[in-house]
Amino acid sequence: MRANNKELAEYLLLIKKITAWKIKSPDHKGFVDDVVQEVFLKLFKQNFFDENKFESEDDRKMITSYIRRTVHSCYMDQLIVLGFIRRLPKAEREPLSGPYIGITNNPIEDTCESEIALSQVENPEQYIFVKEAYQWIKSCFDKLLLNISNFDTRKFFEAAFWDFNEYDLPLNKLAIHVGYSSTNPTQELNRFIANVSECTQRHGVVVNNPHEQIQFLRELIDNSEATS
């Protein structure tokens, strides 16, 4: 049965909400509407709206999950078209006798401002490196966190480093939210990130904007495993 106008409006609203959640960078807000339109048209052409209905909580979860993946795909397409994401030259990808994930960002601020260069996972060797890169980041993070005795500081670094996108808060508000007291939480986090990066650089991984980099690493790993 074809979706009626009310159902289409509900889908469009959901797409807009998910896109607004996904695209947090102020530098990327200018093409939010383009992503929304691309997602809607792509799903419409697939007859997704006709074949899926909000009839139960499980249906809604499935629909939301699928739309979230489609938003991510269309968002990545926009970043590629506009030059925010590029395939790294071989010389950049292999400075330490292996594939290299290069992600160039400004130091982390209360809002995310980034220009991302991300190599694609094209073969098993690169996939192995992506997983190793993620593990090296985690290993260095965990080792450095052990040197911090203050529980609130540890909690803030963990939230800001690994789960920043989940909170949808600027860093100063996130610090307050988790109970971390500091006159400049951004500076404190940047200092900690620099220490993590110093640890990971010997393994060919530079960390300077973890909430972007980790998200991409996770998605590369998930996408590679889903298609393997």
mmCIF file of N, CA and C in Angstrom, residues 41-99:
data_model
loop_
_atom_site.group_PDB
_atom_site.id
_atom_site.type_symbol
_atom_site.label_atom_id
_atom_site.label_comp_id
_atom_site.label_asym_id
_atom_site.label_seq_id
_atom_site.Cartn_x
_atom_site.Cartn_y
_atom_site.Cartn_z
ATOM 1 N N LEU A 41 14.765 11.308 -1.297
ATOM 2 C CA LEU A 41 14.607 10.844 -2.679
ATOM 3 C C LEU A 41 15.129 9.422 -2.862
ATOM 4 N N LYS A 42 16.244 9.114 -2.201
ATOM 5 C CA LYS A 42 16.808 7.768 -2.317
ATOM 6 C C LYS A 42 15.840 6.727 -1.756
ATOM 7 N N LEU A 43 15.272 7.005 -0.595
ATOM 8 C CA LEU A 43 14.330 6.068 0.018
ATOM 9 C C LEU A 43 13.030 6.000 -0.776
ATOM 10 N N PHE A 44 12.617 7.138 -1.309
ATOM 11 C CA PHE A 44 11.382 7.165 -2.111
ATOM 12 C C PHE A 44 11.534 6.293 -3.357
ATOM 13 N N LYS A 45 12.679 6.383 -4.015
ATOM 14 C CA LYS A 45 12.923 5.589 -5.216
ATOM 15 C C LYS A 45 13.015 4.092 -4.906
ATOM 16 N N GLN A 46 13.407 3.778 -3.671
ATOM 17 C CA GLN A 46 13.495 2.373 -3.257
ATOM 18 C C GLN A 46 12.149 1.822 -2.793
ATOM 19 N N ASN A 47 11.111 2.663 -2.810
ATOM 20 C CA ASN A 47 9.784 2.304 -2.283
ATOM 21 C C ASN A 47 9.836 1.964 -0.789
ATOM 22 N N PHE A 48 10.823 2.546 -0.112
ATOM 23 C CA PHE A 48 10.984 2.254 1.313
ATOM 24 C C PHE A 48 9.769 2.706 2.112
ATOM 25 N N PHE A 49 9.211 3.866 1.777
ATOM 26 C CA PHE A 49 8.082 4.400 2.521
ATOM 27 C C PHE A 49 6.817 3.563 2.318
ATOM 28 N N ASP A 50 6.703 2.954 1.140
ATOM 29 C CA ASP A 50 5.526 2.122 0.856
ATOM 30 C C ASP A 50 5.622 0.754 1.540
ATOM 31 N N GLU A 51 6.840 0.270 1.690
ATOM 32 C CA GLU A 51 7.032 -1.094 2.177
ATOM 33 C C GLU A 51 7.259 -1.179 3.681
ATOM 34 N N ASN A 52 7.410 -0.037 4.343
ATOM 35 C CA ASN A 52 7.676 -0.037 5.787
ATOM 36 C C ASN A 52 6.743 0.949 6.481
ATOM 37 N N LYS A 53 6.124 0.503 7.558
ATOM 38 C CA LYS A 53 5.156 1.322 8.283
ATOM 39 C C LYS A 53 5.509 1.371 9.765
ATOM 40 N N PHE A 54 5.106 2.464 10.415
ATOM 41 C CA PHE A 54 5.319 2.630 11.847
ATOM 42 C C PHE A 54 4.217 1.907 12.618
ATOM 43 N N GLU A 55 4.220 0.593 12.553
ATOM 44 C CA GLU A 55 3.125 -0.171 13.170
ATOM 45 C C GLU A 55 3.472 -0.700 14.559
ATOM 46 N N SER A 56 4.740 -0.739 14.909
ATOM 47 C CA SER A 56 5.146 -1.228 16.220
ATOM 48 C C SER A 56 6.464 -0.570 16.601
ATOM 49 N N GLU A 57 6.863 -0.755 17.856
ATOM 50 C CA GLU A 57 8.122 -0.183 18.319
ATOM 51 C C GLU A 57 9.308 -0.808 17.585
ATOM 52 N N ASP A 58 9.221 -2.110 17.308
ATOM 53 C CA ASP A 58 10.285 -2.774 16.556
ATOM 54 C C ASP A 58 10.383 -2.229 15.136
ATOM 55 N N ASP A 59 9.217 -1.957 14.522
ATOM 56 C CA ASP A 59 9.216 -1.369 13.179
ATOM 57 C C ASP A 59 9.890 -0.003 13.199
ATOM 58 N N ARG A 60 9.570 0.787 14.208
ATOM 59 C CA ARG A 60 10.153 2.128 14.307
ATOM 60 C C ARG A 60 11.664 2.058 14.494
ATOM 61 N N LYS A 61 12.121 1.113 15.307
ATOM 62 C CA LYS A 61 13.565 0.961 15.528
ATOM 63 C C LYS A 61 14.267 0.561 14.237
ATOM 64 N N MET A 62 13.665 -0.360 13.500
ATOM 65 C CA MET A 62 14.250 -0.808 12.244
ATOM 66 C C MET A 62 14.303 0.337 11.235
ATOM 67 N N ILE A 63 13.194 1.059 11.134
ATOM 68 C CA ILE A 63 13.116 2.183 10.198
ATOM 69 C C ILE A 63 14.144 3.254 10.568
ATOM 70 N N THR A 64 14.214 3.587 11.841
ATOM 71 C CA THR A 64 15.164 4.601 12.309
ATOM 72 C C THR A 64 16.597 4.184 12.024
ATOM 73 N N SER A 65 16.899 2.915 12.276
ATOM 74 C CA SER A 65 18.254 2.415 12.032
ATOM 75 C C SER A 65 18.614 2.502 10.552
ATOM 76 N N TYR A 66 17.674 2.136 9.693
ATOM 77 C CA TYR A 66 17.943 2.167 8.252
ATOM 78 C C TYR A 66 18.118 3.606 7.769
ATOM 79 N N ILE A 67 17.270 4.499 8.245
ATOM 80 C CA ILE A 67 17.388 5.900 7.849
ATOM 81 C C ILE A 67 18.707 6.481 8.350
ATOM 82 N N ARG A 68 19.106 6.098 9.558
ATOM 83 C CA ARG A 68 20.377 6.594 10.094
ATOM 84 C C ARG A 68 21.545 6.175 9.203
ATOM 85 N N ARG A 69 21.530 4.930 8.731
ATOM 86 C CA ARG A 69 22.599 4.472 7.839
ATOM 87 C C ARG A 69 22.559 5.213 6.507
ATOM 88 N N THR A 70 21.350 5.479 6.010
ATOM 89 C CA THR A 70 21.220 6.191 4.742
ATOM 90 C C THR A 70 21.684 7.637 4.881
ATOM 91 N N VAL A 71 21.357 8.263 6.001
ATOM 92 C CA VAL A 71 21.826 9.626 6.254
ATOM 93 C C VAL A 71 23.349 9.654 6.273
ATOM 94 N N HIS A 72 23.943 8.676 6.956
ATOM 95 C CA HIS A 72 25.414 8.623 7.005
ATOM 96 C C HIS A 72 26.000 8.489 5.604
ATOM 97 N N SER A 73 25.425 7.606 4.798
ATOM 98 C CA SER A 73 25.915 7.388 3.436
ATOM 99 C C SER A 73 25.816 8.661 2.599
ATOM 100 N N CYS A 74 24.671 9.329 2.666
ATOM 101 C CA CYS A 74 24.476 10.557 1.889
ATOM 102 C C CYS A 74 25.357 11.689 2.415
ATOM 103 N N TYR A 75 25.561 11.737 3.717
ATOM 104 C CA TYR A 75 26.445 12.734 4.326
ATOM 105 C C TYR A 75 27.874 12.539 3.824
ATOM 106 N N MET A 76 28.343 11.284 3.814
ATOM 107 C CA MET A 76 29.682 10.998 3.306
ATOM 108 C C MET A 76 29.797 11.390 1.833
ATOM 109 N N ASP A 77 28.751 11.132 1.058
ATOM 110 C CA ASP A 77 28.754 11.522 -0.359
ATOM 111 C C ASP A 77 28.946 13.032 -0.507
ATOM 112 N N GLN A 78 28.252 13.787 0.339
ATOM 113 C CA GLN A 78 28.371 15.243 0.280
ATOM 114 C C GLN A 78 29.783 15.696 0.654
ATOM 115 N N LEU A 79 30.363 15.069 1.675
ATOM 116 C CA LEU A 79 31.713 15.432 2.105
ATOM 117 C C LEU A 79 32.729 15.155 1.001
ATOM 118 N N ILE A 80 32.520 14.039 0.286
ATOM 119 C CA ILE A 80 33.415 13.703 -0.817
ATOM 120 C C ILE A 80 33.270 14.712 -1.950
ATOM 121 N N VAL A 81 32.030 15.008 -2.332
ATOM 122 C CA VAL A 81 31.772 15.938 -3.431
ATOM 123 C C VAL A 81 32.356 17.319 -3.129
ATOM 124 N N LEU A 82 32.230 17.759 -1.884
ATOM 125 C CA LEU A 82 32.688 19.091 -1.503
ATOM 126 C C LEU A 82 34.154 19.137 -1.098
ATOM 127 N N GLY A 83 34.821 17.965 -1.106
ATOM 128 C CA GLY A 83 36.256 17.937 -0.840
ATOM 129 C C GLY A 83 36.644 17.842 0.622
ATOM 130 N N PHE A 84 35.685 17.593 1.518
ATOM 131 C CA PHE A 84 36.019 17.449 2.921
ATOM 132 C C PHE A 84 36.709 16.111 3.184
ATOM 133 N N ILE A 85 36.365 15.109 2.385
ATOM 134 C CA ILE A 85 36.994 13.798 2.501
ATOM 135 C C ILE A 85 37.711 13.496 1.204
ATOM 136 N N ARG A 86 38.942 13.057 1.275
ATOM 137 C CA ARG A 86 39.686 12.684 0.088
ATOM 138 C C ARG A 86 40.484 11.426 0.382
ATOM 139 N N ARG A 87 40.787 10.696 -0.660
ATOM 140 C CA ARG A 87 41.658 9.543 -0.500
ATOM 141 C C ARG A 87 43.080 10.031 -0.362
ATOM 142 N N LEU A 88 43.784 9.559 0.646
ATOM 143 C CA LEU A 88 45.140 10.014 0.873
ATOM 144 C C LEU A 88 46.101 9.463 -0.173
ATOM 145 N N PRO A 89 47.090 10.264 -0.599
ATOM 146 C CA PRO A 89 48.133 9.741 -1.468
ATOM 147 C C PRO A 89 48.887 8.619 -0.770
ATOM 148 N N LYS A 90 49.492 7.724 -1.555
ATOM 149 C CA LYS A 90 50.204 6.584 -0.985
ATOM 150 C C LYS A 90 51.296 7.030 -0.032
ATOM 151 N N ALA A 91 51.978 8.121 -0.368
ATOM 152 C CA ALA A 91 53.064 8.599 0.491
ATOM 153 C C ALA A 91 52.555 8.985 1.866
ATOM 154 N N GLU A 92 51.314 9.474 1.932
ATOM 155 C CA GLU A 92 50.737 9.844 3.225
ATOM 156 C C GLU A 92 50.201 8.630 3.955
ATOM 157 N N ARG A 93 49.713 7.644 3.187
ATOM 158 C CA ARG A 93 49.092 6.478 3.812
ATOM 159 C C ARG A 93 50.109 5.493 4.352
ATOM 160 N N GLU A 94 51.358 5.550 3.886
ATOM 161 C CA GLU A 94 52.323 4.535 4.262
ATOM 162 C C GLU A 94 53.632 5.141 4.781
ATOM 163 N N PRO A 95 53.589 6.043 5.746
ATOM 164 C CA PRO A 95 54.822 6.625 6.248
ATOM 165 C C PRO A 95 55.579 5.684 7.169
ATOM 166 N N LEU A 96 54.865 4.700 7.730
ATOM 167 C CA LEU A 96 55.495 3.789 8.684
ATOM 168 C C LEU A 96 55.297 2.347 8.248
ATOM 169 N N SER A 97 55.625 2.082 6.993
ATOM 170 C CA SER A 97 55.568 0.743 6.411
ATOM 171 C C SER A 97 54.212 0.088 6.553
ATOM 172 N N GLY A 98 53.164 0.872 6.395
ATOM 173 C CA GLY A 98 51.826 0.299 6.450
ATOM 174 C C GLY A 98 50.807 1.329 6.054
ATOM 175 N N PRO A 99 49.561 0.930 5.822
ATOM 176 C CA PRO A 99 48.520 1.908 5.497
ATOM 177 C C PRO A 99 48.403 2.929 6.615
#
